[in-house]
Amino acid sequence: MNNDKFDVSEPWESTNQDWWDWYVTLAYNDENLKQRFSYRLPKVLTEAVAGGLPIEEIHSEYSVSDAEVTNFRRDGFIKLKNVFSASTVGILRRQLKIEIMNRFKTNEKQKQKFLSLDLIWEKNQVIKEFVVNKRLAGIVGRLLGVNAVRLYHDNVLSKEPGCGRTPWHYDTHHFPIATTNVVTAWIPAQAIPIEMGPLIFAKPINAHTFVEHLRFSKEDTAYDQDVWKIFQNRREIEIDCQPYEIGEVSFHHNLSFHSASPNLTTESRLVLANTYFEDGAKLVDHPTMVSGDWQQFIPDTNPGQIIRTKRNPICWEV
Ligand SMILES: O=C(O)CCC(=O)C(=O)O
Ligand SMILES: [Fe+2]
């Protein structure tokens, strides 16, 4: 990597996997936390399901209450249970696993890495049903109060056993979309106990204003540690670190500050993370390095133009 790549004002010129390899080095990790917890997947996730994917069910409307919308807007995130049934999560998990195994060699998987794949929905029909998904995009639409929602990208995330924390950040850092109406649906493909590395959220949604003055460090864990210190010392801020049940999905706004714990278990923490945004939004004027290789996700679009490519289909509209 040349020095230019460490200038955050420059575009990122490498792959998304390189981006994650670099990004997790910015997280502070407690060296004493090396213990491995054994994790046994329940049968519903390991046994083949007869009858295949319940297409209608997974695209049907999920009812979001007014109180849930209020909580999302106050906190910047919400965790909703039973968005998918356990057997549906089993189908998703099998496909995510196949894609990860196809792409990464076993020795790479053993390196305690944060493995990432994207644009998988274009080649895997089952995963496509979970990405261009009316139920998830509909939840996002109602949480944001908008009329139509497009896909920014899918992300298959496999935090391997022994992989450390994900650094504190908000996604506004990453997404070159000129709107604050952006939400990521984070869909675990198994339950996530605390030891496996659930997402950790700082609430309320304006937690980012307490850390905006901090200098972003692209070489070490200083920024991550500085954010932690401020969040721990401010009475206005509460840290939410809760396990996920099977079928539970979290939705976080692009202003929500979050990180994730290390995976101290013996099993990969498999997640599908889909990011959706309000239809009509434009590409920002100056995409930077922390946006990763965004041109893949928004092809043939110039800074300032409305985003409406084939890779950004409308997934839900009123
Ligand atoms: O999976 C993780 O540890 C982090 C994911 C994340 O930051 C995101 O989906 O916005
Ligand atoms: Fe994030």
mmCIF file of C-alpha atoms and ligand atoms in Angstrom:
data_model
loop_
_atom_site.group_PDB
_atom_site.id
_atom_site.type_symbol
_atom_site.label_atom_id
_atom_site.label_comp_id
_atom_site.label_asym_id
_atom_site.label_seq_id
_atom_site.Cartn_x
_atom_site.Cartn_y
_atom_site.Cartn_z
ATOM 1 C CA MET A 1 0.000 0.000 0.000
ATOM 2 C CA ASN A 2 1.396 3.395 -0.857
ATOM 3 C CA ASN A 3 1.042 6.434 1.363
ATOM 4 C CA ASP A 4 -1.753 7.903 -0.718
ATOM 5 C CA LYS A 5 -4.021 5.128 0.443
ATOM 6 C CA PHE A 6 -3.657 6.403 3.977
ATOM 7 C CA ASP A 7 -4.867 9.826 3.029
ATOM 8 C CA VAL A 8 -8.572 9.723 3.922
ATOM 9 C CA SER A 9 -9.356 12.436 1.396
ATOM 10 C CA GLU A 10 -8.243 10.085 -1.406
ATOM 11 C CA PRO A 11 -10.543 7.464 -2.930
ATOM 12 C CA TRP A 12 -9.957 3.832 -1.855
ATOM 13 C CA GLU A 13 -8.310 1.965 -4.706
ATOM 14 C CA SER A 14 -8.326 -1.590 -3.475
ATOM 15 C CA THR A 15 -10.944 -4.276 -2.760
ATOM 16 C CA ASN A 16 -13.602 -4.244 -0.104
ATOM 17 C CA GLN A 17 -11.857 -7.166 1.648
ATOM 18 C CA ASP A 18 -8.644 -5.112 1.821
ATOM 19 C CA TRP A 19 -10.748 -2.344 3.278
ATOM 20 C CA TRP A 20 -12.030 -4.571 6.114
ATOM 21 C CA ASP A 21 -8.512 -5.986 6.720
ATOM 22 C CA TRP A 22 -7.301 -2.448 7.249
ATOM 23 C CA TYR A 23 -10.382 -1.256 9.115
ATOM 24 C CA VAL A 24 -10.339 -3.843 11.914
ATOM 25 C CA THR A 25 -6.735 -2.909 12.726
ATOM 26 C CA LEU A 26 -8.134 0.400 14.005
ATOM 27 C CA ALA A 27 -10.032 -1.348 16.852
ATOM 28 C CA TYR A 28 -8.600 -1.512 20.343
ATOM 29 C CA ASN A 29 -8.576 -5.066 21.755
ATOM 30 C CA ASP A 30 -8.049 -6.280 25.282
ATOM 31 C CA GLU A 31 -5.278 -8.857 24.900
ATOM 32 C CA ASN A 32 -6.617 -10.843 27.888
ATOM 33 C CA LEU A 33 -9.791 -11.731 26.003
ATOM 34 C CA LYS A 34 -8.431 -14.757 24.135
ATOM 35 C CA GLN A 35 -10.746 -17.344 25.677
ATOM 36 C CA ARG A 36 -12.754 -19.498 23.255
ATOM 37 C CA PHE A 37 -16.353 -20.338 24.115
ATOM 38 C CA SER A 38 -17.663 -23.433 22.409
ATOM 39 C CA TYR A 39 -20.749 -22.676 20.324
ATOM 40 C CA ARG A 40 -23.086 -25.356 19.092
ATOM 41 C CA LEU A 41 -25.487 -24.462 16.287
ATOM 42 C CA PRO A 42 -29.066 -25.671 16.878
ATOM 43 C CA LYS A 43 -30.427 -28.374 14.554
ATOM 44 C CA VAL A 44 -32.811 -25.915 12.908
ATOM 45 C CA LEU A 45 -29.737 -24.171 11.436
ATOM 46 C CA THR A 46 -27.857 -27.262 10.369
ATOM 47 C CA GLU A 47 -30.578 -29.510 8.952
ATOM 48 C CA ALA A 48 -31.939 -29.012 5.446
ATOM 49 C CA VAL A 49 -35.446 -27.578 5.388
ATOM 50 C CA ALA A 50 -38.065 -29.398 3.325
ATOM 51 C CA GLY A 51 -40.024 -27.189 0.931
ATOM 52 C CA GLY A 52 -37.412 -24.467 0.375
ATOM 53 C CA LEU A 53 -37.669 -20.754 0.930
ATOM 54 C CA PRO A 54 -41.120 -19.382 1.943
ATOM 55 C CA ILE A 55 -40.953 -16.556 -0.618
ATOM 56 C CA GLU A 56 -44.291 -14.909 0.148
ATOM 57 C CA GLU A 57 -43.700 -14.985 3.869
ATOM 58 C CA ILE A 58 -40.251 -13.401 3.739
ATOM 59 C CA HIS A 59 -41.524 -10.515 1.591
ATOM 60 C CA SER A 60 -44.718 -9.928 3.588
ATOM 61 C CA GLU A 61 -45.186 -6.809 5.681
ATOM 62 C CA TYR A 62 -43.711 -6.797 9.189
ATOM 63 C CA SER A 63 -45.758 -4.601 11.442
ATOM 64 C CA VAL A 64 -43.715 -1.812 13.050
ATOM 65 C CA SER A 65 -45.491 0.012 15.879
ATOM 66 C CA ASP A 66 -45.497 3.789 16.364
ATOM 67 C CA ALA A 67 -43.526 3.259 19.596
ATOM 68 C CA GLU A 68 -40.858 1.339 17.662
ATOM 69 C CA VAL A 69 -40.597 4.154 15.104
ATOM 70 C CA THR A 70 -40.244 6.686 17.952
ATOM 71 C CA ASN A 71 -37.565 4.584 19.651
ATOM 72 C CA PHE A 72 -35.639 4.200 16.387
ATOM 73 C CA ARG A 73 -35.664 7.946 15.772
ATOM 74 C CA ARG A 74 -34.578 8.658 19.357
ATOM 75 C CA ASP A 75 -31.919 5.922 19.675
ATOM 76 C CA GLY A 76 -30.721 5.665 16.063
ATOM 77 C CA PHE A 77 -31.320 1.924 15.948
ATOM 78 C CA ILE A 78 -33.868 -0.723 16.794
ATOM 79 C CA LYS A 79 -33.683 -4.476 17.248
ATOM 80 C CA LEU A 80 -36.778 -6.367 16.076
ATOM 81 C CA LYS A 81 -37.423 -9.995 16.966
ATOM 82 C CA ASN A 82 -38.958 -12.683 14.720
ATOM 83 C CA VAL A 83 -38.338 -10.822 11.476
ATOM 84 C CA PHE A 84 -37.570 -14.253 9.999
ATOM 85 C CA SER A 85 -38.380 -17.717 11.314
ATOM 86 C CA ALA A 86 -35.590 -19.961 12.591
ATOM 87 C CA SER A 87 -35.877 -22.304 9.592
ATOM 88 C CA THR A 88 -35.680 -19.333 7.175
ATOM 89 C CA VAL A 89 -32.525 -18.153 8.971
ATOM 90 C CA GLY A 90 -31.210 -21.703 8.486
ATOM 91 C CA ILE A 91 -31.699 -21.368 4.703
ATOM 92 C CA LEU A 92 -29.928 -17.997 4.690
ATOM 93 C CA ARG A 93 -27.057 -19.335 6.777
ATOM 94 C CA ARG A 94 -26.440 -22.252 4.436
ATOM 95 C CA GLN A 95 -26.150 -19.924 1.429
ATOM 96 C CA LEU A 96 -23.898 -17.420 3.219
ATOM 97 C CA LYS A 97 -21.658 -20.270 4.312
ATOM 98 C CA ILE A 98 -21.439 -21.641 0.744
ATOM 99 C CA GLU A 99 -20.472 -18.203 -0.621
ATOM 100 C CA ILE A 100 -17.810 -17.687 2.077
ATOM 101 C CA MET A 101 -16.378 -21.197 1.570
ATOM 102 C CA ASN A 102 -16.254 -20.699 -2.218
ATOM 103 C CA ARG A 103 -14.468 -17.397 -1.973
ATOM 104 C CA PHE A 104 -12.029 -17.887 0.900
ATOM 105 C CA LYS A 105 -9.550 -20.708 1.367
ATOM 106 C CA THR A 106 -9.586 -22.632 4.657
ATOM 107 C CA ASN A 107 -6.282 -21.112 5.739
ATOM 108 C CA GLU A 108 -7.690 -17.622 5.239
ATOM 109 C CA LYS A 109 -10.695 -18.591 7.325
ATOM 110 C CA GLN A 110 -8.385 -19.672 10.118
ATOM 111 C CA LYS A 111 -6.659 -16.328 10.350
ATOM 112 C CA GLN A 112 -9.142 -14.755 12.777
ATOM 113 C CA LYS A 113 -10.197 -12.418 10.037
ATOM 114 C CA PHE A 114 -13.194 -10.317 9.250
ATOM 115 C CA LEU A 115 -14.260 -11.763 5.910
ATOM 116 C CA SER A 116 -16.539 -9.762 3.680
ATOM 117 C CA LEU A 117 -18.326 -10.299 0.375
ATOM 118 C CA ASP A 118 -20.616 -8.000 -1.513
ATOM 119 C CA LEU A 119 -22.827 -7.923 -4.618
ATOM 120 C CA ILE A 120 -23.653 -11.547 -3.844
ATOM 121 C CA TRP A 121 -27.328 -10.869 -4.558
ATOM 122 C CA GLU A 122 -26.512 -10.591 -8.254
ATOM 123 C CA LYS A 123 -25.309 -14.191 -8.434
ATOM 124 C CA ASN A 124 -27.082 -16.071 -5.658
ATOM 125 C CA GLN A 125 -30.860 -16.243 -6.147
ATOM 126 C CA VAL A 126 -31.591 -17.259 -2.551
ATOM 127 C CA ILE A 127 -29.530 -14.437 -1.086
ATOM 128 C CA LYS A 128 -31.179 -12.053 -3.578
ATOM 129 C CA GLU A 129 -34.547 -12.794 -1.911
ATOM 130 C CA PHE A 130 -33.059 -11.582 1.391
ATOM 131 C CA VAL A 131 -31.470 -8.460 -0.154
ATOM 132 C CA VAL A 132 -34.048 -7.148 -2.605
ATOM 133 C CA ASN A 133 -36.454 -7.890 0.202
ATOM 134 C CA LYS A 134 -39.747 -6.097 0.630
ATOM 135 C CA ARG A 135 -40.131 -6.945 4.312
ATOM 136 C CA LEU A 136 -36.731 -5.502 5.314
ATOM 137 C CA ALA A 137 -36.937 -2.488 2.990
ATOM 138 C CA GLY A 138 -40.521 -1.884 4.168
ATOM 139 C CA ILE A 139 -39.355 -1.768 7.789
ATOM 140 C CA VAL A 140 -36.661 0.745 6.735
ATOM 141 C CA GLY A 141 -39.250 2.827 4.841
ATOM 142 C CA ARG A 142 -41.523 3.022 7.869
ATOM 143 C CA LEU A 143 -38.675 3.763 10.294
ATOM 144 C CA LEU A 144 -37.502 6.630 8.053
ATOM 145 C CA GLY A 145 -40.980 7.771 7.044
ATOM 146 C CA VAL A 146 -40.159 7.817 3.315
ATOM 147 C CA ASN A 147 -42.120 6.667 0.262
ATOM 148 C CA ALA A 148 -39.572 4.425 -1.449
ATOM 149 C CA VAL A 149 -36.339 2.694 -0.560
ATOM 150 C CA ARG A 150 -33.414 1.623 -2.767
ATOM 151 C CA LEU A 151 -30.548 -0.794 -2.159
ATOM 152 C CA TYR A 152 -27.041 0.618 -1.618
ATOM 153 C CA HIS A 153 -25.369 -2.760 -1.150
ATOM 154 C CA ASP A 154 -25.377 -6.160 0.468
ATOM 155 C CA ASN A 155 -22.530 -7.269 2.709
ATOM 156 C CA VAL A 156 -21.894 -10.839 3.774
ATOM 157 C CA LEU A 157 -19.889 -10.490 6.968
ATOM 158 C CA SER A 158 -18.106 -13.431 8.555
ATOM 159 C CA LYS A 159 -16.334 -12.498 11.765
ATOM 160 C CA GLU A 160 -14.147 -15.529 12.236
ATOM 161 C CA PRO A 161 -13.425 -17.130 15.630
ATOM 162 C CA GLY A 162 -10.778 -15.037 17.394
ATOM 163 C CA CYS A 163 -11.391 -11.880 15.322
ATOM 164 C CA GLY A 164 -11.270 -8.773 17.499
ATOM 165 C CA ARG A 165 -13.577 -5.813 17.872
ATOM 166 C CA THR A 166 -15.040 -3.715 15.085
ATOM 167 C CA PRO A 167 -13.964 -0.099 15.735
ATOM 168 C CA TRP A 168 -16.426 2.604 16.798
ATOM 169 C CA HIS A 169 -17.833 4.457 13.812
ATOM 170 C CA TYR A 170 -20.963 5.701 12.192
ATOM 171 C CA ASP A 171 -21.785 4.719 8.664
ATOM 172 C CA THR A 172 -21.976 8.285 7.419
ATOM 173 C CA HIS A 173 -18.194 7.822 7.318
ATOM 174 C CA HIS A 174 -18.610 5.054 4.758
ATOM 175 C CA PHE A 175 -21.563 5.821 2.547
ATOM 176 C CA PRO A 176 -21.113 8.342 -0.257
ATOM 177 C CA ILE A 177 -24.842 9.104 -0.321
ATOM 178 C CA ALA A 178 -25.965 12.696 0.192
ATOM 179 C CA THR A 179 -28.834 12.042 2.603
ATOM 180 C CA THR A 180 -29.235 11.073 6.232
ATOM 181 C CA ASN A 181 -32.016 8.691 5.230
ATOM 182 C CA VAL A 182 -29.806 5.601 5.118
ATOM 183 C CA VAL A 183 -30.354 2.486 7.231
ATOM 184 C CA THR A 184 -28.556 -0.843 7.466
ATOM 185 C CA ALA A 185 -30.532 -3.997 8.196
ATOM 186 C CA TRP A 186 -28.098 -6.312 10.045
ATOM 187 C CA ILE A 187 -29.387 -9.870 9.795
ATOM 188 C CA PRO A 188 -27.557 -12.458 11.913
ATOM 189 C CA ALA A 189 -27.588 -15.963 10.416
ATOM 190 C CA GLN A 190 -27.523 -17.542 13.884
ATOM 191 C CA ALA A 191 -28.168 -16.303 17.393
ATOM 192 C CA ILE A 192 -25.371 -14.003 18.613
ATOM 193 C CA PRO A 193 -24.525 -14.298 22.309
ATOM 194 C CA ILE A 194 -22.330 -11.564 23.830
ATOM 195 C CA GLU A 195 -19.203 -13.739 23.412
ATOM 196 C CA MET A 196 -19.778 -13.913 19.627
ATOM 197 C CA GLY A 197 -19.691 -10.181 18.913
ATOM 198 C CA PRO A 198 -23.112 -8.542 18.615
ATOM 199 C CA LEU A 199 -23.317 -4.961 17.366
ATOM 200 C CA ILE A 200 -22.922 -2.432 20.198
ATOM 201 C CA PHE A 201 -24.792 0.863 19.883
ATOM 202 C CA ALA A 202 -24.299 4.240 21.562
ATOM 203 C CA LYS A 203 -27.608 5.974 22.171
ATOM 204 C CA PRO A 204 -29.223 8.410 21.614
ATOM 205 C CA ILE A 205 -28.843 9.081 17.900
ATOM 206 C CA ASN A 206 -26.893 12.288 18.519
ATOM 207 C CA ALA A 207 -24.072 10.410 20.346
ATOM 208 C CA HIS A 208 -21.912 11.284 17.319
ATOM 209 C CA THR A 209 -21.982 14.975 18.278
ATOM 210 C CA PHE A 210 -19.909 14.148 21.393
ATOM 211 C CA VAL A 211 -17.064 12.689 19.332
ATOM 212 C CA GLU A 212 -17.178 14.808 16.193
ATOM 213 C CA HIS A 213 -14.159 16.879 17.279
ATOM 214 C CA LEU A 214 -11.897 13.800 17.534
ATOM 215 C CA ARG A 215 -9.192 13.318 14.942
ATOM 216 C CA PHE A 216 -9.739 10.149 12.893
ATOM 217 C CA SER A 217 -6.583 8.058 13.044
ATOM 218 C CA LYS A 218 -5.998 5.834 10.047
ATOM 219 C CA GLU A 219 -2.919 4.078 11.443
ATOM 220 C CA ASP A 220 -3.724 2.954 14.976
ATOM 221 C CA THR A 221 -6.431 2.400 17.589
ATOM 222 C CA ALA A 222 -6.282 5.927 19.029
ATOM 223 C CA TYR A 223 -9.588 7.092 17.548
ATOM 224 C CA ASP A 224 -11.449 3.978 18.726
ATOM 225 C CA GLN A 225 -10.060 4.385 22.258
ATOM 226 C CA ASP A 226 -10.859 8.103 22.367
ATOM 227 C CA VAL A 227 -14.466 7.432 21.361
ATOM 228 C CA TRP A 228 -14.797 4.752 24.084
ATOM 229 C CA LYS A 229 -13.477 7.138 26.750
ATOM 230 C CA ILE A 230 -15.962 9.848 25.861
ATOM 231 C CA PHE A 231 -18.927 7.471 25.658
ATOM 232 C CA GLN A 232 -18.038 5.965 29.049
ATOM 233 C CA ASN A 233 -17.718 9.349 30.704
ATOM 234 C CA ARG A 234 -20.806 11.125 29.381
ATOM 235 C CA ARG A 235 -23.960 10.587 31.391
ATOM 236 C CA GLU A 236 -26.089 11.463 28.353
ATOM 237 C CA ILE A 237 -24.860 8.380 26.513
ATOM 238 C CA GLU A 238 -25.900 4.805 27.083
ATOM 239 C CA ILE A 239 -24.143 1.820 25.534
ATOM 240 C CA ASP A 240 -26.403 -0.967 24.330
ATOM 241 C CA CYS A 241 -24.732 -4.374 24.069
ATOM 242 C CA GLN A 242 -27.314 -7.142 23.889
ATOM 243 C CA PRO A 243 -27.344 -10.611 22.345
ATOM 244 C CA TYR A 244 -29.452 -11.383 19.244
ATOM 245 C CA GLU A 245 -31.973 -14.221 19.105
ATOM 246 C CA ILE A 246 -32.390 -16.321 15.964
ATOM 247 C CA GLY A 247 -34.596 -14.275 13.609
ATOM 248 C CA GLU A 248 -33.847 -10.969 15.328
ATOM 249 C CA VAL A 249 -32.645 -8.169 13.018
ATOM 250 C CA SER A 250 -31.258 -4.766 13.942
ATOM 251 C CA PHE A 251 -31.750 -1.619 11.884
ATOM 252 C CA HIS A 252 -29.266 1.210 12.354
ATOM 253 C CA HIS A 253 -29.412 4.732 10.985
ATOM 254 C CA ASN A 254 -26.289 6.056 9.285
ATOM 255 C CA LEU A 255 -25.844 8.557 12.141
ATOM 256 C CA SER A 256 -25.938 5.843 14.828
ATOM 257 C CA PHE A 257 -22.534 5.253 16.432
ATOM 258 C CA HIS A 258 -21.758 1.553 16.753
ATOM 259 C CA SER A 259 -19.037 -1.042 17.122
ATOM 260 C CA ALA A 260 -19.025 -4.796 17.755
ATOM 261 C CA SER A 261 -17.401 -7.098 20.299
ATOM 262 C CA PRO A 262 -14.792 -9.711 19.394
ATOM 263 C CA ASN A 263 -15.850 -13.189 18.362
ATOM 264 C CA LEU A 264 -14.551 -15.326 21.220
ATOM 265 C CA THR A 265 -16.526 -18.410 20.172
ATOM 266 C CA THR A 266 -15.573 -21.409 18.053
ATOM 267 C CA GLU A 267 -18.109 -20.575 15.296
ATOM 268 C CA SER A 268 -18.075 -17.894 12.560
ATOM 269 C CA ARG A 269 -20.390 -14.956 13.280
ATOM 270 C CA LEU A 270 -22.266 -14.890 9.980
ATOM 271 C CA VAL A 271 -24.344 -11.834 9.114
ATOM 272 C CA LEU A 272 -25.998 -10.378 6.034
ATOM 273 C CA ALA A 273 -25.965 -6.571 6.263
ATOM 274 C CA ASN A 274 -28.067 -4.745 3.663
ATOM 275 C CA THR A 275 -27.945 -0.987 3.388
ATOM 276 C CA TYR A 276 -30.962 0.862 1.996
ATOM 277 C CA PHE A 277 -31.504 4.548 1.308
ATOM 278 C CA GLU A 278 -34.299 6.931 0.405
ATOM 279 C CA ASP A 279 -35.189 6.964 -3.279
ATOM 280 C CA GLY A 280 -34.139 10.266 -4.885
ATOM 281 C CA ALA A 281 -30.863 10.639 -2.954
ATOM 282 C CA LYS A 282 -27.714 11.794 -4.787
ATOM 283 C CA LEU A 283 -24.093 10.706 -4.796
ATOM 284 C CA VAL A 284 -22.034 13.055 -2.555
ATOM 285 C CA ASP A 285 -19.771 15.632 -4.189
ATOM 286 C CA HIS A 286 -16.508 14.215 -2.739
ATOM 287 C CA PRO A 287 -16.432 10.467 -1.887
ATOM 288 C CA THR A 288 -13.394 9.626 0.342
ATOM 289 C CA MET A 289 -11.274 6.611 1.207
ATOM 290 C CA VAL A 290 -13.478 5.469 4.074
ATOM 291 C CA SER A 291 -16.279 4.978 1.583
ATOM 292 C CA GLY A 292 -14.451 1.864 0.347
ATOM 293 C CA ASP A 293 -14.849 0.883 -3.290
ATOM 294 C CA TRP A 294 -18.252 2.530 -3.680
ATOM 295 C CA GLN A 295 -18.045 2.770 -7.490
ATOM 296 C CA GLN A 296 -18.887 -0.918 -7.586
ATOM 297 C CA PHE A 297 -22.133 -0.296 -5.736
ATOM 298 C CA ILE A 298 -23.126 2.868 -7.582
ATOM 299 C CA PRO A 299 -21.712 2.426 -11.092
ATOM 300 C CA ASP A 300 -21.796 5.049 -13.858
ATOM 301 C CA THR A 301 -22.945 7.829 -11.569
ATOM 302 C CA ASN A 302 -21.124 11.128 -11.155
ATOM 303 C CA PRO A 303 -20.781 13.035 -7.886
ATOM 304 C CA GLY A 304 -23.965 15.068 -7.354
ATOM 305 C CA GLN A 305 -26.174 12.872 -9.580
ATOM 306 C CA ILE A 306 -29.327 11.095 -8.397
ATOM 307 C CA ILE A 307 -28.623 7.414 -7.702
ATOM 308 C CA ARG A 308 -30.838 5.130 -9.805
ATOM 309 C CA THR A 309 -28.722 2.362 -11.277
ATOM 310 C CA LYS A 310 -29.646 -1.310 -11.799
ATOM 311 C CA ARG A 311 -27.480 -2.124 -8.808
ATOM 312 C CA ASN A 312 -29.673 0.117 -6.671
ATOM 313 C CA PRO A 313 -33.181 -1.274 -7.294
ATOM 314 C CA ILE A 314 -36.232 0.036 -5.497
ATOM 315 C CA CYS A 315 -36.892 -2.661 -2.893
ATOM 316 C CA TRP A 316 -40.066 -1.201 -1.390
ATOM 317 C CA GLU A 317 -42.463 1.654 -2.080
ATOM 318 C CA VAL A 318 -45.746 2.763 -0.538
HETATM 319 O O1 LIG B 1 -20.430 -6.567 11.646
HETATM 320 C C1 LIG B 1 -19.734 -5.749 12.238
HETATM 321 O O2 LIG B 1 -18.976 -6.059 13.167
HETATM 322 C C2 LIG B 1 -19.834 -4.308 11.852
HETATM 323 C C3 LIG B 1 -20.848 -4.063 10.792
HETATM 324 C C4 LIG B 1 -21.160 -2.626 10.615
HETATM 325 O O3 LIG B 1 -20.511 -1.753 11.109
HETATM 326 C C5 LIG B 1 -22.318 -2.286 9.790
HETATM 327 O O4 LIG B 1 -22.976 -3.189 9.238
HETATM 328 O O5 LIG B 1 -22.637 -1.074 9.695
HETATM 329 FE FE FE B 2 -21.175 0.198 10.493
#
